[in-house]
mmCIF file of C-alpha atoms in Angstrom:
data_model
loop_
_atom_site.group_PDB
_atom_site.id
_atom_site.type_symbol
_atom_site.label_atom_id
_atom_site.label_comp_id
_atom_site.label_asym_id
_atom_site.label_seq_id
_atom_site.Cartn_x
_atom_site.Cartn_y
_atom_site.Cartn_z
ATOM 1 C CA UNK A 645 110.262 22.993 201.134
ATOM 2 C CA UNK A 646 113.399 22.780 199.007
ATOM 3 C CA UNK A 647 115.545 23.743 201.977
ATOM 4 C CA UNK A 648 114.003 20.995 204.139
ATOM 5 C CA UNK A 649 114.566 18.422 201.415
ATOM 6 C CA UNK A 650 118.249 19.520 201.016
ATOM 7 C CA UNK A 651 118.876 19.299 204.723
ATOM 8 C CA UNK A 652 117.275 15.847 204.882
ATOM 9 C CA UNK A 653 119.446 14.648 202.052
ATOM 10 C CA UNK A 654 122.640 16.126 203.608
ATOM 11 C CA UNK A 655 121.851 14.751 207.122
ATOM 12 C CA UNK A 656 121.216 11.267 205.626
ATOM 13 C CA UNK A 657 124.049 11.114 203.131
ATOM 14 C CA UNK A 658 126.681 11.767 205.778
ATOM 15 C CA UNK A 659 125.566 8.547 207.540
ATOM 16 C CA UNK A 660 125.796 6.210 204.523
ATOM 17 C CA UNK A 661 129.587 5.442 204.703
ATOM 18 C CA UNK A 662 129.433 4.694 208.461
ATOM 19 C CA UNK A 663 126.372 2.420 208.093
ATOM 20 C CA UNK A 664 127.869 0.539 205.134
ATOM 21 C CA UNK A 665 131.128 -0.146 206.918
ATOM 22 C CA UNK A 666 129.325 -1.318 210.032
ATOM 23 C CA UNK A 667 127.048 -3.680 208.101
ATOM 24 C CA UNK A 668 129.993 -5.144 206.196
ATOM 25 C CA UNK A 669 131.785 -5.792 209.489
ATOM 26 C CA UNK A 670 128.751 -7.414 211.085
ATOM 27 C CA UNK A 671 128.399 -9.693 208.089
ATOM 28 C CA UNK A 672 132.043 -10.597 208.381
ATOM 29 C CA UNK A 673 131.741 -11.270 212.058
ATOM 30 C CA UNK A 674 128.690 -13.545 211.522
ATOM 31 C CA UNK A 675 130.224 -15.500 208.672
ATOM 32 C CA UNK A 676 133.557 -15.968 210.462
ATOM 33 C CA UNK A 677 131.885 -16.618 213.845
ATOM 34 C CA UNK A 678 133.903 -13.978 215.628
ATOM 35 C CA UNK A 679 132.050 -14.485 218.900
ATOM 36 C CA UNK A 680 134.943 -13.344 221.027
ATOM 37 C CA UNK A 681 134.336 -9.732 219.873
ATOM 38 C CA UNK A 682 131.023 -9.911 221.679
ATOM 39 C CA UNK A 683 131.988 -11.463 224.942
ATOM 40 C CA UNK A 684 135.542 -10.408 225.572
ATOM 41 C CA UNK A 685 136.736 -7.937 222.968
ATOM 42 C CA UNK A 686 136.396 -4.162 222.568
ATOM 43 C CA UNK A 687 132.670 -4.402 221.879
ATOM 44 C CA UNK A 688 131.800 -6.531 224.859
ATOM 45 C CA UNK A 689 134.739 -6.114 227.184
ATOM 46 C CA UNK A 690 135.323 -3.845 230.225
ATOM 47 C CA UNK A 691 136.362 -0.896 228.024
ATOM 48 C CA UNK A 692 133.152 -0.969 225.942
ATOM 49 C CA UNK A 693 131.314 1.845 227.828
ATOM 50 C CA UNK A 694 134.457 3.988 227.723
ATOM 51 C CA UNK A 695 134.832 3.445 223.938
ATOM 52 C CA UNK A 696 131.091 4.089 223.512
ATOM 53 C CA UNK A 697 131.318 7.357 225.422
ATOM 54 C CA UNK A 698 134.305 8.428 223.393
ATOM 55 C CA UNK A 699 132.654 7.860 219.941
ATOM 56 C CA UNK A 700 129.416 9.455 221.291
ATOM 57 C CA UNK A 701 131.184 12.699 222.019
ATOM 58 C CA UNK A 702 132.203 13.041 218.336
ATOM 59 C CA UNK A 703 129.919 15.540 216.581
ATOM 60 C CA UNK A 704 128.258 12.858 214.384
ATOM 61 C CA UNK A 705 124.938 11.336 215.383
ATOM 62 C CA UNK A 706 125.656 8.417 213.107
ATOM 63 C CA UNK A 707 127.396 6.639 216.015
ATOM 64 C CA UNK A 708 124.163 6.480 217.981
ATOM 65 C CA UNK A 709 122.508 4.792 214.928
ATOM 66 C CA UNK A 710 125.493 2.357 214.716
ATOM 67 C CA UNK A 711 125.146 1.576 218.430
ATOM 68 C CA UNK A 712 121.434 0.797 217.998
ATOM 69 C CA UNK A 713 122.317 -1.551 215.141
ATOM 70 C CA UNK A 714 125.014 -3.300 217.127
ATOM 71 C CA UNK A 715 122.750 -3.643 220.156
ATOM 72 C CA UNK A 716 119.994 -5.156 218.000
ATOM 73 C CA UNK A 717 122.467 -7.775 216.908
ATOM 74 C CA UNK A 718 123.773 -8.271 220.471
ATOM 75 C CA UNK A 719 127.266 -7.148 219.739
ATOM 76 C CA UNK A 720 127.182 -4.620 222.548
ATOM 77 C CA UNK A 721 125.427 -4.532 225.926
ATOM 78 C CA UNK A 722 122.642 -2.256 226.995
ATOM 79 C CA UNK A 723 125.018 -0.170 229.173
ATOM 80 C CA UNK A 724 127.301 0.520 226.275
ATOM 81 C CA UNK A 725 124.325 1.564 224.169
ATOM 82 C CA UNK A 726 123.161 3.985 226.906
ATOM 83 C CA UNK A 727 126.671 5.344 227.201
ATOM 84 C CA UNK A 728 126.656 6.190 223.492
ATOM 85 C CA UNK A 729 123.222 7.695 223.661
ATOM 86 C CA UNK A 730 123.956 9.900 226.717
ATOM 87 C CA UNK A 731 127.330 11.025 225.344
ATOM 88 C CA UNK A 732 125.902 11.930 221.919
ATOM 89 C CA UNK A 733 125.311 15.703 221.532
ATOM 90 C CA UNK A 734 124.730 15.916 217.798
ATOM 91 C CA UNK A 735 125.152 19.614 216.831
ATOM 92 C CA UNK A 736 125.857 20.908 220.355
ATOM 93 C CA UNK A 737 129.635 20.666 220.216
ATOM 94 C CA UNK A 738 130.116 22.539 216.841
ATOM 95 C CA UNK A 739 127.624 25.286 217.984
ATOM 96 C CA UNK A 740 129.369 25.826 221.332
ATOM 97 C CA UNK A 741 132.823 25.855 219.733
ATOM 98 C CA UNK A 742 131.617 28.415 217.267
ATOM 99 C CA UNK A 743 130.228 30.588 220.086
ATOM 100 C CA UNK A 744 133.446 30.213 222.117
ATOM 101 C CA UNK A 745 135.461 31.604 219.193
ATOM 102 C CA UNK A 746 133.767 34.973 219.806
ATOM 103 C CA UNK A 747 132.930 34.709 223.528
ATOM 104 C CA UNK A 748 135.768 33.085 225.647
ATOM 105 C CA UNK A 749 133.382 32.703 228.589
ATOM 106 C CA UNK A 750 131.589 29.894 226.650
ATOM 107 C CA UNK A 751 134.628 27.616 226.990
ATOM 108 C CA UNK A 752 133.961 27.094 230.720
ATOM 109 C CA UNK A 753 130.344 26.238 230.051
ATOM 110 C CA UNK A 754 131.267 23.923 227.208
ATOM 111 C CA UNK A 755 133.763 22.065 229.404
ATOM 112 C CA UNK A 756 131.199 21.794 232.184
ATOM 113 C CA UNK A 757 128.439 20.525 229.942
ATOM 114 C CA UNK A 758 130.629 17.943 228.170
ATOM 115 C CA UNK A 759 132.225 16.851 231.481
ATOM 116 C CA UNK A 760 128.873 16.205 233.050
ATOM 117 C CA UNK A 761 127.693 14.252 230.090
ATOM 118 C CA UNK A 762 130.848 12.150 230.118
ATOM 119 C CA UNK A 763 130.370 11.301 233.762
ATOM 120 C CA UNK A 764 126.718 10.488 233.155
ATOM 121 C CA UNK A 765 127.548 8.248 230.197
ATOM 122 C CA UNK A 766 130.314 6.334 232.029
ATOM 123 C CA UNK A 767 128.330 5.943 235.187
ATOM 124 C CA UNK A 768 125.188 4.646 233.423
ATOM 125 C CA UNK A 769 127.177 2.445 231.073
ATOM 126 C CA UNK A 770 129.237 0.639 233.670
ATOM 127 C CA UNK A 771 126.381 0.313 236.156
ATOM 128 C CA UNK A 772 123.943 -1.180 233.648
ATOM 129 C CA UNK A 773 126.590 -3.529 232.190
ATOM 130 C CA UNK A 774 127.404 -4.673 235.750
ATOM 131 C CA UNK A 775 123.743 -5.279 236.627
ATOM 132 C CA UNK A 776 123.209 -7.231 233.397
ATOM 133 C CA UNK A 777 126.619 -9.028 233.414
ATOM 134 C CA UNK A 778 125.000 -12.451 233.619
ATOM 135 C CA UNK A 779 123.338 -12.045 230.264
ATOM 136 C CA UNK A 780 125.331 -13.410 227.383
ATOM 137 C CA UNK A 781 125.959 -11.185 224.369
ATOM 138 C CA UNK A 782 125.663 -14.198 222.063
ATOM 139 C CA UNK A 783 121.992 -14.735 222.861
ATOM 140 C CA UNK A 784 119.701 -14.159 219.901
ATOM 141 C CA UNK A 785 117.904 -10.772 219.874
ATOM 142 C CA UNK A 786 114.848 -12.383 218.506
ATOM 143 C CA UNK A 787 112.500 -15.101 219.656
ATOM 144 C CA UNK A 788 113.625 -18.545 218.579
ATOM 145 C CA UNK A 789 110.278 -19.466 216.999
ATOM 146 C CA UNK A 790 110.387 -16.312 214.846
ATOM 147 C CA UNK A 791 113.875 -16.725 213.334
ATOM 148 C CA UNK A 792 115.273 -20.183 214.118
ATOM 149 C CA UNK A 793 118.101 -20.393 211.630
ATOM 150 C CA UNK A 794 118.836 -16.734 210.632
ATOM 151 C CA UNK A 795 121.893 -14.676 211.275
ATOM 152 C CA UNK A 796 123.730 -11.981 209.423
ATOM 153 C CA UNK A 797 123.411 -8.226 209.354
ATOM 154 C CA UNK A 798 119.624 -8.244 208.672
ATOM 155 C CA UNK A 799 118.607 -11.653 209.950
ATOM 156 C CA UNK A 800 119.093 -13.633 206.708
ATOM 157 C CA UNK A 801 120.249 -17.229 206.552
ATOM 158 C CA UNK A 802 123.937 -17.431 206.045
ATOM 159 C CA UNK A 803 123.699 -21.127 205.340
ATOM 160 C CA UNK A 804 121.371 -20.375 202.395
ATOM 161 C CA UNK A 805 123.879 -17.872 201.019
ATOM 162 C CA UNK A 806 126.726 -20.302 201.303
ATOM 163 C CA UNK A 807 124.672 -22.996 199.630
ATOM 164 C CA UNK A 808 123.625 -20.571 196.890
ATOM 165 C CA UNK A 809 127.237 -19.716 196.206
ATOM 166 C CA UNK A 810 128.176 -23.360 196.011
ATOM 167 C CA UNK A 811 125.318 -24.819 194.079
ATOM 168 C CA UNK A 812 127.596 -26.014 191.354
ATOM 169 C CA UNK A 813 130.430 -27.346 193.514
ATOM 170 C CA UNK A 814 129.507 -30.843 192.505
ATOM 171 C CA UNK A 815 127.577 -32.105 189.557
ATOM 172 C CA UNK A 816 126.938 -35.709 188.549
ATOM 173 C CA UNK A 817 129.387 -36.840 191.209
ATOM 174 C CA UNK A 818 132.227 -34.875 189.632
ATOM 175 C CA UNK A 819 134.104 -32.171 191.570
ATOM 176 C CA UNK A 820 133.484 -28.731 190.061
ATOM 177 C CA UNK A 821 136.390 -26.354 189.939
ATOM 178 C CA UNK A 822 135.185 -22.840 190.792
ATOM 179 C CA UNK A 823 135.903 -20.259 188.205
ATOM 180 C CA UNK A 824 137.064 -16.771 188.960
ATOM 181 C CA UNK A 825 133.616 -15.320 188.099
ATOM 182 C CA UNK A 826 131.857 -17.837 190.307
ATOM 183 C CA UNK A 827 134.165 -17.114 193.196
ATOM 184 C CA UNK A 828 133.530 -13.365 192.822
ATOM 185 C CA UNK A 829 129.831 -13.971 192.791
ATOM 186 C CA UNK A 830 130.019 -16.185 195.862
ATOM 187 C CA UNK A 831 132.038 -13.559 197.742
ATOM 188 C CA UNK A 832 129.567 -10.813 196.771
ATOM 189 C CA UNK A 833 126.580 -12.868 197.821
ATOM 190 C CA UNK A 834 128.229 -13.943 201.113
ATOM 191 C CA UNK A 835 129.697 -10.648 202.274
ATOM 192 C CA UNK A 836 128.251 -7.743 200.359
ATOM 193 C CA UNK A 837 124.650 -8.388 199.198
ATOM 194 C CA UNK A 838 122.871 -8.145 202.468
ATOM 195 C CA UNK A 839 124.939 -5.273 203.960
ATOM 196 C CA UNK A 840 124.166 -3.269 200.794
ATOM 197 C CA UNK A 841 120.452 -4.090 201.034
ATOM 198 C CA UNK A 842 120.276 -3.333 204.768
ATOM 199 C CA UNK A 843 122.249 -0.061 204.411
ATOM 200 C CA UNK A 844 119.818 1.019 201.695
ATOM 201 C CA UNK A 845 116.774 0.159 203.877
ATOM 202 C CA UNK A 846 118.161 1.976 206.949
ATOM 203 C CA UNK A 847 119.207 4.937 204.782
ATOM 204 C CA UNK A 848 115.633 5.251 203.395
ATOM 205 C CA UNK A 849 114.176 5.010 206.880
ATOM 206 C CA UNK A 850 116.528 7.722 208.134
ATOM 207 C CA UNK A 851 115.848 9.990 205.206
ATOM 208 C CA UNK A 852 112.073 9.705 205.723
ATOM 209 C CA UNK A 853 112.393 10.473 209.474
ATOM 210 C CA UNK A 854 114.786 13.418 208.714
ATOM 211 C CA UNK A 855 112.400 14.772 206.056
ATOM 212 C CA UNK A 856 109.260 14.531 208.289
ATOM 213 C CA UNK A 857 110.781 15.808 211.569
ATOM 214 C CA UNK A 858 112.924 18.339 209.734
ATOM 215 C CA UNK A 859 109.810 19.831 208.270
ATOM 216 C CA UNK A 860 108.098 19.928 211.683
ATOM 217 C CA UNK A 861 111.092 21.466 213.435
ATOM 218 C CA UNK A 862 111.472 24.031 210.550
ATOM 219 C CA UNK A 863 107.990 25.372 211.104
ATOM 220 C CA UNK A 864 107.908 24.852 214.917
ATOM 221 C CA UNK A 865 111.399 25.977 215.866
ATOM 222 C CA UNK A 866 110.298 29.290 217.355
ATOM 223 C CA UNK A 867 107.498 27.532 219.227
ATOM 224 C CA UNK A 868 110.011 25.069 220.616
ATOM 225 C CA UNK A 869 112.163 27.931 221.865
ATOM 226 C CA UNK A 870 109.190 29.581 223.552
ATOM 227 C CA UNK A 871 108.128 26.122 224.950
ATOM 228 C CA UNK A 872 111.441 25.635 226.716
ATOM 229 C CA UNK A 873 111.740 29.250 228.049
ATOM 230 C CA UNK A 874 109.280 28.658 230.798
ATOM 231 C CA UNK A 875 109.767 28.384 234.549
ATOM 232 C CA UNK A 876 113.261 27.388 235.677
ATOM 233 C CA UNK A 877 111.807 24.278 237.301
ATOM 234 C CA UNK A 878 109.912 23.273 234.191
ATOM 235 C CA UNK A 879 112.877 23.719 231.837
ATOM 236 C CA UNK A 880 114.486 20.272 232.461
ATOM 237 C CA UNK A 881 111.177 18.561 231.689
ATOM 238 C CA UNK A 882 110.511 20.678 228.586
ATOM 239 C CA UNK A 883 114.035 20.364 227.302
ATOM 240 C CA UNK A 884 113.854 16.565 227.704
ATOM 241 C CA UNK A 885 110.686 16.448 225.678
ATOM 242 C CA UNK A 886 112.283 18.433 222.863
ATOM 243 C CA UNK A 887 115.456 16.404 223.182
ATOM 244 C CA UNK A 888 113.505 13.246 222.428
ATOM 245 C CA UNK A 889 112.782 14.491 218.947
ATOM 246 C CA UNK A 890 115.133 12.415 216.734
ATOM 247 C CA UNK A 891 116.442 15.275 214.616
ATOM 248 C CA UNK A 892 119.549 17.529 214.849
ATOM 249 C CA UNK A 893 117.353 20.613 214.951
ATOM 250 C CA UNK A 894 116.387 19.678 218.624
ATOM 251 C CA UNK A 895 120.004 19.763 219.737
ATOM 252 C CA UNK A 896 120.519 23.084 217.830
ATOM 253 C CA UNK A 897 117.622 24.727 219.694
ATOM 254 C CA UNK A 898 118.671 23.438 223.070
ATOM 255 C CA UNK A 899 122.352 24.519 222.600
ATOM 256 C CA UNK A 900 121.550 27.937 221.218
ATOM 257 C CA UNK A 901 119.222 28.671 224.166
ATOM 258 C CA UNK A 902 121.922 27.454 226.649
ATOM 259 C CA UNK A 903 124.640 29.589 225.034
ATOM 260 C CA UNK A 904 122.349 32.636 225.132
ATOM 261 C CA UNK A 905 121.610 32.058 228.823
ATOM 262 C CA UNK A 906 117.986 31.360 228.113
ATOM 263 C CA UNK A 907 118.294 27.757 229.315
ATOM 264 C CA UNK A 908 119.724 26.498 232.540
ATOM 265 C CA UNK A 909 122.648 24.090 232.747
ATOM 266 C CA UNK A 910 120.385 21.372 234.165
ATOM 267 C CA UNK A 911 117.877 21.840 231.375
ATOM 268 C CA UNK A 912 120.603 21.693 228.680
ATOM 269 C CA UNK A 913 122.139 18.596 230.192
ATOM 270 C CA UNK A 914 118.720 16.880 230.405
ATOM 271 C CA UNK A 915 117.777 17.723 226.854
ATOM 272 C CA UNK A 916 121.102 16.763 225.297
ATOM 273 C CA UNK A 917 121.374 13.578 227.339
ATOM 274 C CA UNK A 918 118.229 12.147 225.699
ATOM 275 C CA UNK A 919 118.966 13.652 222.253
ATOM 276 C CA UNK A 920 120.699 10.664 220.708
ATOM 277 C CA UNK A 921 120.022 11.680 217.167
ATOM 278 C CA UNK A 922 118.276 8.979 215.275
ATOM 279 C CA UNK A 923 119.524 6.272 217.581
ATOM 280 C CA UNK A 924 116.298 5.751 219.437
ATOM 281 C CA UNK A 925 114.278 5.695 216.136
ATOM 282 C CA UNK A 926 116.580 3.037 214.717
ATOM 283 C CA UNK A 927 116.525 1.057 217.964
ATOM 284 C CA UNK A 928 112.699 0.813 217.742
ATOM 285 C CA UNK A 929 112.961 -0.230 214.129
ATOM 286 C CA UNK A 930 115.723 -2.872 214.465
ATOM 287 C CA UNK A 931 115.271 -4.305 217.875
ATOM 288 C CA UNK A 932 112.255 -6.669 218.176
ATOM 289 C CA UNK A 933 111.739 -6.543 221.926
ATOM 290 C CA UNK A 934 109.461 -3.563 222.485
ATOM 291 C CA UNK A 935 109.528 -3.975 226.257
ATOM 292 C CA UNK A 936 113.297 -3.568 226.171
ATOM 293 C CA UNK A 937 113.085 -0.622 223.821
ATOM 294 C CA UNK A 938 110.627 1.168 226.031
ATOM 295 C CA UNK A 939 112.677 0.343 229.154
ATOM 296 C CA UNK A 940 115.792 1.914 227.579
ATOM 297 C CA UNK A 941 113.937 5.046 226.510
ATOM 298 C CA UNK A 942 112.182 5.389 229.812
ATOM 299 C CA UNK A 943 115.340 4.837 231.747
ATOM 300 C CA UNK A 944 117.143 7.339 229.583
ATOM 301 C CA UNK A 945 114.372 9.971 230.241
ATOM 302 C CA UNK A 946 114.278 9.411 234.002
ATOM 303 C CA UNK A 947 118.120 9.535 234.241
ATOM 304 C CA UNK A 948 118.264 12.793 232.263
ATOM 305 C CA UNK A 949 115.492 14.380 234.369
ATOM 306 C CA UNK A 950 117.131 13.312 237.644
ATOM 307 C CA UNK A 951 120.472 14.833 236.731
ATOM 308 C CA UNK A 952 118.817 17.894 235.157
ATOM 309 C CA UNK A 953 116.803 18.690 238.265
ATOM 310 C CA UNK A 954 119.765 17.986 240.552
ATOM 311 C CA UNK A 955 121.824 20.584 238.595
ATOM 312 C CA UNK A 956 119.099 23.263 238.413
ATOM 313 C CA UNK A 957 119.381 24.727 241.961
ATOM 314 C CA UNK A 958 123.224 24.434 241.827
ATOM 315 C CA UNK A 959 123.282 26.676 238.805
ATOM 316 C CA UNK A 960 121.337 29.323 240.588
ATOM 317 C CA UNK A 961 122.894 29.449 244.010
#
């Protein structure tokens, strides 16, 4: 039990700096009204799926969490989100690099696996963004009647924060000169208060998920291995089901089986394509449109299965 707790703390703690920086930037974007970053900049421009694929390849599942957060605030499009999710491999890259250090033949399999995932991520990202190009990134992610005047990193009212910081700007008709302490307080309330709160909430959520699923995978890892080592034609489906588990242990099992030739290339691709770390879990928590959340998850699963089954006979010619 202690080992599970330590792993959950470690896996969660590594995400905190990334989450805090992203929430601070979101708050800054909202306050300063940097709408161009959504519609024409790196986040919403033609390079967005390429950038998303690049960061997704890094052995850090925190970027899929960040992508889910950005999508829930409509800073990135659905295609860019999918590109990050498909490219994310969590622990796969470090495991395969370690195996390649002792077995040079793994390098070719590593290059093939990563290459296929890159092509999948770019193809899906650009296609989905093209099909949804008419939808504006600046549209609110929530129903208007639910949150009519709220913005910011966690849906709070920026106007309220500004007013709170300027309550004493004028008193009895006289202009109030803001002191250094009042200015510091206003800046903290405007730019830091809610990002810190939201980072804490997301961190707690991630820790609970890591703790629960880490415990499940700890006791069921051998069963998961046996589960996936079935018929060649069942492997892509079974690997996809395991890959949907939002925990790094799922990518570890899939990659180790692939490296040891117990899992086909198609099954490994399918399982790792849907294994977006905690990205899907955070998407369901942050995004309020369940129909969209289910569509993204279902589309990701069908895409992974299609490619996985297409690769299965090729690997055994």
